[in-house]
């Protein structure tokens, strides 16, 4: 039995969970999410908890899905109640981010600005302080996978380089720095 899969998921007040036709629907104050699951898994709602079990199946695929589906349900419940946020720092002289309607415009040292259009279910929040040299972008939403993927796509536009650390990086990311050129050593 999966250690993660056997832990019941608490349903907080204000959240509605329904299991029907191979899909789990979670509706809360921030929105609604759905997730399909394998028919070999059994999902029940008892006493304000979601219980995921796999019955007698010892199939490798079903065993792998057991803990995964339980964690996805937990993430859906967290998303519709509190939401998810991934923060990115834009580091470098002339590197900046600006709001463009519901999307954003990034200046990352290329000959042209990069436009990131509005993405359904994702909101962008900016934290800009010129004196403290902070250019921070927060990617927010209720779907953890989508928030993480959008943040990764934005980071990929100009990944941080190892010499000066310029580029787009996660707030907690540590960039392993390299020494530059050694230079000339006397005549």
PDB file of C-alpha atoms in Angstrom:
ATOM      1  CA  UNK A   1       0.000   0.000   0.000  1.00  0.00           C
ATOM      2  CA  UNK A   2       1.304   3.431  -0.900  1.00  0.00           C
ATOM      3  CA  UNK A   3       2.338   5.480   2.120  1.00  0.00           C
ATOM      4  CA  UNK A   4       1.138   8.696   0.519  1.00  0.00           C
ATOM      5  CA  UNK A   5      -1.927   7.169  -1.151  1.00  0.00           C
ATOM      6  CA  UNK A   6      -3.427   5.793   2.041  1.00  0.00           C
ATOM      7  CA  UNK A   7      -3.493   9.163   3.864  1.00  0.00           C
ATOM      8  CA  UNK A   8      -7.011  10.653   3.704  1.00  0.00           C
ATOM      9  CA  UNK A   9      -7.402  14.178   2.321  1.00  0.00           C
ATOM     10  CA  UNK A  10      -9.367  16.588   4.525  1.00  0.00           C
ATOM     11  CA  UNK A  11     -12.089  18.636   2.834  1.00  0.00           C
ATOM     12  CA  UNK A  12     -12.245  22.138   4.380  1.00  0.00           C
ATOM     13  CA  UNK A  13     -15.522  23.992   4.765  1.00  0.00           C
ATOM     14  CA  UNK A  14     -16.574  25.859   1.634  1.00  0.00           C
ATOM     15  CA  UNK A  15     -15.111  23.211  -0.680  1.00  0.00           C
ATOM     16  CA  UNK A  16     -17.290  20.764  -2.607  1.00  0.00           C
ATOM     17  CA  UNK A  17     -15.755  17.507  -3.918  1.00  0.00           C
ATOM     18  CA  UNK A  18     -17.643  15.236  -6.331  1.00  0.00           C
ATOM     19  CA  UNK A  19     -16.523  11.934  -7.840  1.00  0.00           C
ATOM     20  CA  UNK A  20     -18.352  10.902 -11.009  1.00  0.00           C
ATOM     21  CA  UNK A  21     -17.608   9.164 -14.327  1.00  0.00           C
ATOM     22  CA  UNK A  22     -13.870   8.755 -13.738  1.00  0.00           C
ATOM     23  CA  UNK A  23     -13.373  12.396 -12.775  1.00  0.00           C
ATOM     24  CA  UNK A  24     -12.904  14.266  -9.512  1.00  0.00           C
ATOM     25  CA  UNK A  25     -14.423  17.768  -9.387  1.00  0.00           C
ATOM     26  CA  UNK A  26     -13.315  20.206  -6.694  1.00  0.00           C
ATOM     27  CA  UNK A  27     -15.172  23.498  -6.348  1.00  0.00           C
ATOM     28  CA  UNK A  28     -14.151  26.195  -3.874  1.00  0.00           C
ATOM     29  CA  UNK A  29     -14.076  29.934  -3.300  1.00  0.00           C
ATOM     30  CA  UNK A  30     -11.335  30.571  -5.912  1.00  0.00           C
ATOM     31  CA  UNK A  31     -12.701  28.363  -8.711  1.00  0.00           C
ATOM     32  CA  UNK A  32     -13.257  24.836  -9.942  1.00  0.00           C
ATOM     33  CA  UNK A  33     -10.819  22.118 -11.045  1.00  0.00           C
ATOM     34  CA  UNK A  34     -11.295  18.638 -12.511  1.00  0.00           C
ATOM     35  CA  UNK A  35      -8.971  15.644 -12.714  1.00  0.00           C
ATOM     36  CA  UNK A  36      -9.473  12.320 -14.499  1.00  0.00           C
ATOM     37  CA  UNK A  37      -8.372   9.152 -12.734  1.00  0.00           C
ATOM     38  CA  UNK A  38      -7.910   5.467 -13.569  1.00  0.00           C
ATOM     39  CA  UNK A  39     -11.022   3.304 -13.197  1.00  0.00           C
ATOM     40  CA  UNK A  40      -9.028   0.726 -11.198  1.00  0.00           C
ATOM     41  CA  UNK A  41      -8.771   3.217  -8.328  1.00  0.00           C
ATOM     42  CA  UNK A  42     -11.627   3.656  -5.887  1.00  0.00           C
ATOM     43  CA  UNK A  43     -12.258   7.187  -4.577  1.00  0.00           C
ATOM     44  CA  UNK A  44     -14.764   7.698  -1.767  1.00  0.00           C
ATOM     45  CA  UNK A  45     -15.881  10.697   0.257  1.00  0.00           C
ATOM     46  CA  UNK A  46     -16.526   9.801   3.912  1.00  0.00           C
ATOM     47  CA  UNK A  47     -16.814  12.048   6.996  1.00  0.00           C
ATOM     48  CA  UNK A  48     -15.393  15.127   5.254  1.00  0.00           C
ATOM     49  CA  UNK A  49     -12.388  13.250   3.871  1.00  0.00           C
ATOM     50  CA  UNK A  50     -11.420  11.911   0.446  1.00  0.00           C
ATOM     51  CA  UNK A  51     -10.115   8.336   0.605  1.00  0.00           C
ATOM     52  CA  UNK A  52      -8.228   6.869  -2.366  1.00  0.00           C
ATOM     53  CA  UNK A  53      -7.741   3.092  -2.514  1.00  0.00           C
ATOM     54  CA  UNK A  54      -6.735   0.662  -5.208  1.00  0.00           C
ATOM     55  CA  UNK A  55      -8.498  -2.467  -3.972  1.00  0.00           C
ATOM     56  CA  UNK A  56      -6.680  -5.725  -4.664  1.00  0.00           C
ATOM     57  CA  UNK A  57      -4.882  -4.537  -7.786  1.00  0.00           C
ATOM     58  CA  UNK A  58      -1.116  -5.038  -7.657  1.00  0.00           C
ATOM     59  CA  UNK A  59      -0.599  -3.814 -11.219  1.00  0.00           C
ATOM     60  CA  UNK A  60       2.488  -1.600 -11.419  1.00  0.00           C
ATOM     61  CA  UNK A  61       0.641   1.210 -13.218  1.00  0.00           C
ATOM     62  CA  UNK A  62      -2.222   1.264 -10.693  1.00  0.00           C
ATOM     63  CA  UNK A  63       0.226   1.262  -7.770  1.00  0.00           C
ATOM     64  CA  UNK A  64       1.971   4.263  -9.327  1.00  0.00           C
ATOM     65  CA  UNK A  65      -1.314   6.106  -9.824  1.00  0.00           C
ATOM     66  CA  UNK A  66      -2.466   5.565  -6.223  1.00  0.00           C
ATOM     67  CA  UNK A  67      -0.229   8.133  -4.521  1.00  0.00           C
ATOM     68  CA  UNK A  68      -0.261  10.441  -7.550  1.00  0.00           C
ATOM     69  CA  UNK A  69      -4.042  10.854  -7.665  1.00  0.00           C
ATOM     70  CA  UNK A  70      -4.205  11.428  -3.905  1.00  0.00           C
ATOM     71  CA  UNK A  71      -1.582  14.187  -4.177  1.00  0.00           C
ATOM     72  CA  UNK A  72      -3.337  15.754  -7.181  1.00  0.00           C
ATOM     73  CA  UNK A  73      -6.604  15.862  -5.211  1.00  0.00           C
ATOM     74  CA  UNK A  74      -4.775  17.484  -2.289  1.00  0.00           C
ATOM     75  CA  UNK A  75      -3.283  20.097  -4.666  1.00  0.00           C
ATOM     76  CA  UNK A  76      -6.715  20.779  -6.178  1.00  0.00           C
ATOM     77  CA  UNK A  77      -8.207  21.413  -2.725  1.00  0.00           C
ATOM     78  CA  UNK A  78      -5.299  23.692  -1.772  1.00  0.00           C
ATOM     79  CA  UNK A  79      -5.618  25.534  -5.096  1.00  0.00           C
ATOM     80  CA  UNK A  80      -9.322  26.343  -4.791  1.00  0.00           C
ATOM     81  CA  UNK A  81      -8.904  27.511  -1.178  1.00  0.00           C
ATOM     82  CA  UNK A  82      -5.578  29.418  -1.065  1.00  0.00           C
ATOM     83  CA  UNK A  83      -4.080  29.205  -4.573  1.00  0.00           C
ATOM     84  CA  UNK A  84      -0.446  28.844  -5.632  1.00  0.00           C
ATOM     85  CA  UNK A  85       2.270  31.421  -6.294  1.00  0.00           C
ATOM     86  CA  UNK A  86       5.718  31.105  -7.893  1.00  0.00           C
ATOM     87  CA  UNK A  87       8.013  34.129  -7.672  1.00  0.00           C
ATOM     88  CA  UNK A  88      10.697  35.009 -10.222  1.00  0.00           C
ATOM     89  CA  UNK A  89      13.489  37.597  -9.932  1.00  0.00           C
ATOM     90  CA  UNK A  90      14.598  39.476 -13.039  1.00  0.00           C
ATOM     91  CA  UNK A  91      18.305  40.275 -12.472  1.00  0.00           C
ATOM     92  CA  UNK A  92      20.507  42.410 -14.708  1.00  0.00           C
ATOM     93  CA  UNK A  93      21.093  45.973 -15.843  1.00  0.00           C
ATOM     94  CA  UNK A  94      18.265  46.983 -18.163  1.00  0.00           C
ATOM     95  CA  UNK A  95      16.312  43.794 -17.490  1.00  0.00           C
ATOM     96  CA  UNK A  96      12.762  44.656 -16.462  1.00  0.00           C
ATOM     97  CA  UNK A  97       9.166  43.538 -16.492  1.00  0.00           C
ATOM     98  CA  UNK A  98       6.026  45.645 -17.043  1.00  0.00           C
ATOM     99  CA  UNK A  99       2.275  44.983 -17.094  1.00  0.00           C
ATOM    100  CA  UNK A 100       0.658  44.956 -20.513  1.00  0.00           C
ATOM    101  CA  UNK A 101      -3.100  44.658 -19.934  1.00  0.00           C
ATOM    102  CA  UNK A 102      -3.467  41.250 -18.287  1.00  0.00           C
ATOM    103  CA  UNK A 103      -0.198  40.035 -19.821  1.00  0.00           C
ATOM    104  CA  UNK A 104       3.383  41.184 -19.287  1.00  0.00           C
ATOM    105  CA  UNK A 105       6.235  42.645 -21.338  1.00  0.00           C
ATOM    106  CA  UNK A 106       9.786  41.540 -20.545  1.00  0.00           C
ATOM    107  CA  UNK A 107      12.966  43.408 -21.523  1.00  0.00           C
ATOM    108  CA  UNK A 108      15.729  40.816 -21.220  1.00  0.00           C
ATOM    109  CA  UNK A 109      18.624  42.232 -23.197  1.00  0.00           C
ATOM    110  CA  UNK A 110      17.372  41.126 -26.610  1.00  0.00           C
ATOM    111  CA  UNK A 111      16.846  43.580 -29.474  1.00  0.00           C
ATOM    112  CA  UNK A 112      13.093  43.414 -28.889  1.00  0.00           C
ATOM    113  CA  UNK A 113      10.773  43.189 -25.871  1.00  0.00           C
ATOM    114  CA  UNK A 114       9.120  39.836 -25.231  1.00  0.00           C
ATOM    115  CA  UNK A 115       5.336  39.834 -24.850  1.00  0.00           C
ATOM    116  CA  UNK A 116       3.672  37.172 -22.699  1.00  0.00           C
ATOM    117  CA  UNK A 117      -0.054  37.225 -23.445  1.00  0.00           C
ATOM    118  CA  UNK A 118      -2.806  36.704 -20.905  1.00  0.00           C
ATOM    119  CA  UNK A 119      -3.098  33.044 -19.927  1.00  0.00           C
ATOM    120  CA  UNK A 120      -6.503  31.784 -18.706  1.00  0.00           C
ATOM    121  CA  UNK A 121      -6.353  30.863 -15.015  1.00  0.00           C
ATOM    122  CA  UNK A 122      -3.039  32.690 -14.443  1.00  0.00           C
ATOM    123  CA  UNK A 123      -2.519  36.182 -13.035  1.00  0.00           C
ATOM    124  CA  UNK A 124       0.713  38.148 -12.982  1.00  0.00           C
ATOM    125  CA  UNK A 125       1.663  40.414 -10.082  1.00  0.00           C
ATOM    126  CA  UNK A 126       4.653  42.753 -10.194  1.00  0.00           C
ATOM    127  CA  UNK A 127       6.869  43.966  -7.376  1.00  0.00           C
ATOM    128  CA  UNK A 128       9.179  46.679  -8.677  1.00  0.00           C
ATOM    129  CA  UNK A 129      11.419  48.871  -6.514  1.00  0.00           C
ATOM    130  CA  UNK A 130      14.011  50.890  -8.470  1.00  0.00           C
ATOM    131  CA  UNK A 131      16.009  51.959  -5.402  1.00  0.00           C
ATOM    132  CA  UNK A 132      16.343  48.436  -4.026  1.00  0.00           C
ATOM    133  CA  UNK A 133      16.880  47.103  -7.578  1.00  0.00           C
ATOM    134  CA  UNK A 134      14.084  44.557  -7.198  1.00  0.00           C
ATOM    135  CA  UNK A 135      12.241  43.332 -10.276  1.00  0.00           C
ATOM    136  CA  UNK A 136      10.048  40.510  -9.049  1.00  0.00           C
ATOM    137  CA  UNK A 137       7.270  38.738 -10.949  1.00  0.00           C
ATOM    138  CA  UNK A 138       4.698  36.585  -9.143  1.00  0.00           C
ATOM    139  CA  UNK A 139       2.834  33.961 -11.198  1.00  0.00           C
ATOM    140  CA  UNK A 140      -0.423  33.113  -9.389  1.00  0.00           C
ATOM    141  CA  UNK A 141      -3.275  30.679 -10.028  1.00  0.00           C
ATOM    142  CA  UNK A 142      -5.300  27.774  -8.668  1.00  0.00           C
ATOM    143  CA  UNK A 143      -3.759  24.981 -10.784  1.00  0.00           C
ATOM    144  CA  UNK A 144      -0.321  24.061  -9.384  1.00  0.00           C
ATOM    145  CA  UNK A 145       0.869  22.386 -12.583  1.00  0.00           C
ATOM    146  CA  UNK A 146      -0.127  25.326 -14.785  1.00  0.00           C
ATOM    147  CA  UNK A 147       1.454  27.904 -12.448  1.00  0.00           C
ATOM    148  CA  UNK A 148       4.726  25.960 -12.361  1.00  0.00           C
ATOM    149  CA  UNK A 149       4.777  25.469 -16.139  1.00  0.00           C
ATOM    150  CA  UNK A 150       4.144  29.152 -16.907  1.00  0.00           C
ATOM    151  CA  UNK A 151       6.894  30.154 -14.450  1.00  0.00           C
ATOM    152  CA  UNK A 152       9.297  27.661 -16.069  1.00  0.00           C
ATOM    153  CA  UNK A 153       8.452  28.973 -19.553  1.00  0.00           C
ATOM    154  CA  UNK A 154       9.143  32.565 -18.461  1.00  0.00           C
ATOM    155  CA  UNK A 155      12.441  31.509 -16.820  1.00  0.00           C
ATOM    156  CA  UNK A 156      13.424  29.744 -20.045  1.00  0.00           C
ATOM    157  CA  UNK A 157      13.231  33.048 -21.972  1.00  0.00           C
ATOM    158  CA  UNK A 158      16.550  34.108 -20.370  1.00  0.00           C
ATOM    159  CA  UNK A 159      17.912  31.518 -17.956  1.00  0.00           C
ATOM    160  CA  UNK A 160      20.443  32.893 -15.449  1.00  0.00           C
ATOM    161  CA  UNK A 161      24.033  32.739 -16.648  1.00  0.00           C
ATOM    162  CA  UNK A 162      26.803  31.533 -14.306  1.00  0.00           C
ATOM    163  CA  UNK A 163      29.247  34.469 -14.585  1.00  0.00           C
ATOM    164  CA  UNK A 164      27.247  37.491 -13.415  1.00  0.00           C
ATOM    165  CA  UNK A 165      23.982  35.752 -12.527  1.00  0.00           C
ATOM    166  CA  UNK A 166      21.953  37.835 -15.005  1.00  0.00           C
ATOM    167  CA  UNK A 167      18.631  36.498 -16.234  1.00  0.00           C
ATOM    168  CA  UNK A 168      15.324  35.246 -14.867  1.00  0.00           C
ATOM    169  CA  UNK A 169      15.607  33.034 -11.796  1.00  0.00           C
ATOM    170  CA  UNK A 170      13.355  31.625  -9.109  1.00  0.00           C
ATOM    171  CA  UNK A 171      13.469  33.601  -5.844  1.00  0.00           C
ATOM    172  CA  UNK A 172      15.040  30.749  -3.829  1.00  0.00           C
ATOM    173  CA  UNK A 173      17.271  29.521  -6.673  1.00  0.00           C
ATOM    174  CA  UNK A 174      21.011  29.543  -6.012  1.00  0.00           C
ATOM    175  CA  UNK A 175      23.148  30.157  -9.094  1.00  0.00           C
ATOM    176  CA  UNK A 176      26.516  28.405  -8.971  1.00  0.00           C
ATOM    177  CA  UNK A 177      28.915  31.131 -10.041  1.00  0.00           C
ATOM    178  CA  UNK A 178      32.014  30.614 -12.173  1.00  0.00           C
ATOM    179  CA  UNK A 179      35.175  32.656 -12.144  1.00  0.00           C
ATOM    180  CA  UNK A 180      35.673  34.819 -15.229  1.00  0.00           C
ATOM    181  CA  UNK A 181      38.825  35.084 -17.283  1.00  0.00           C
ATOM    182  CA  UNK A 182      42.028  34.799 -15.295  1.00  0.00           C
ATOM    183  CA  UNK A 183      43.615  37.754 -17.103  1.00  0.00           C
ATOM    184  CA  UNK A 184      47.277  38.349 -17.840  1.00  0.00           C
ATOM    185  CA  UNK A 185      49.852  37.466 -15.194  1.00  0.00           C
ATOM    186  CA  UNK A 186      52.642  40.014 -15.418  1.00  0.00           C
ATOM    187  CA  UNK A 187      55.112  40.608 -18.254  1.00  0.00           C
TER     188      UNK A 187
END
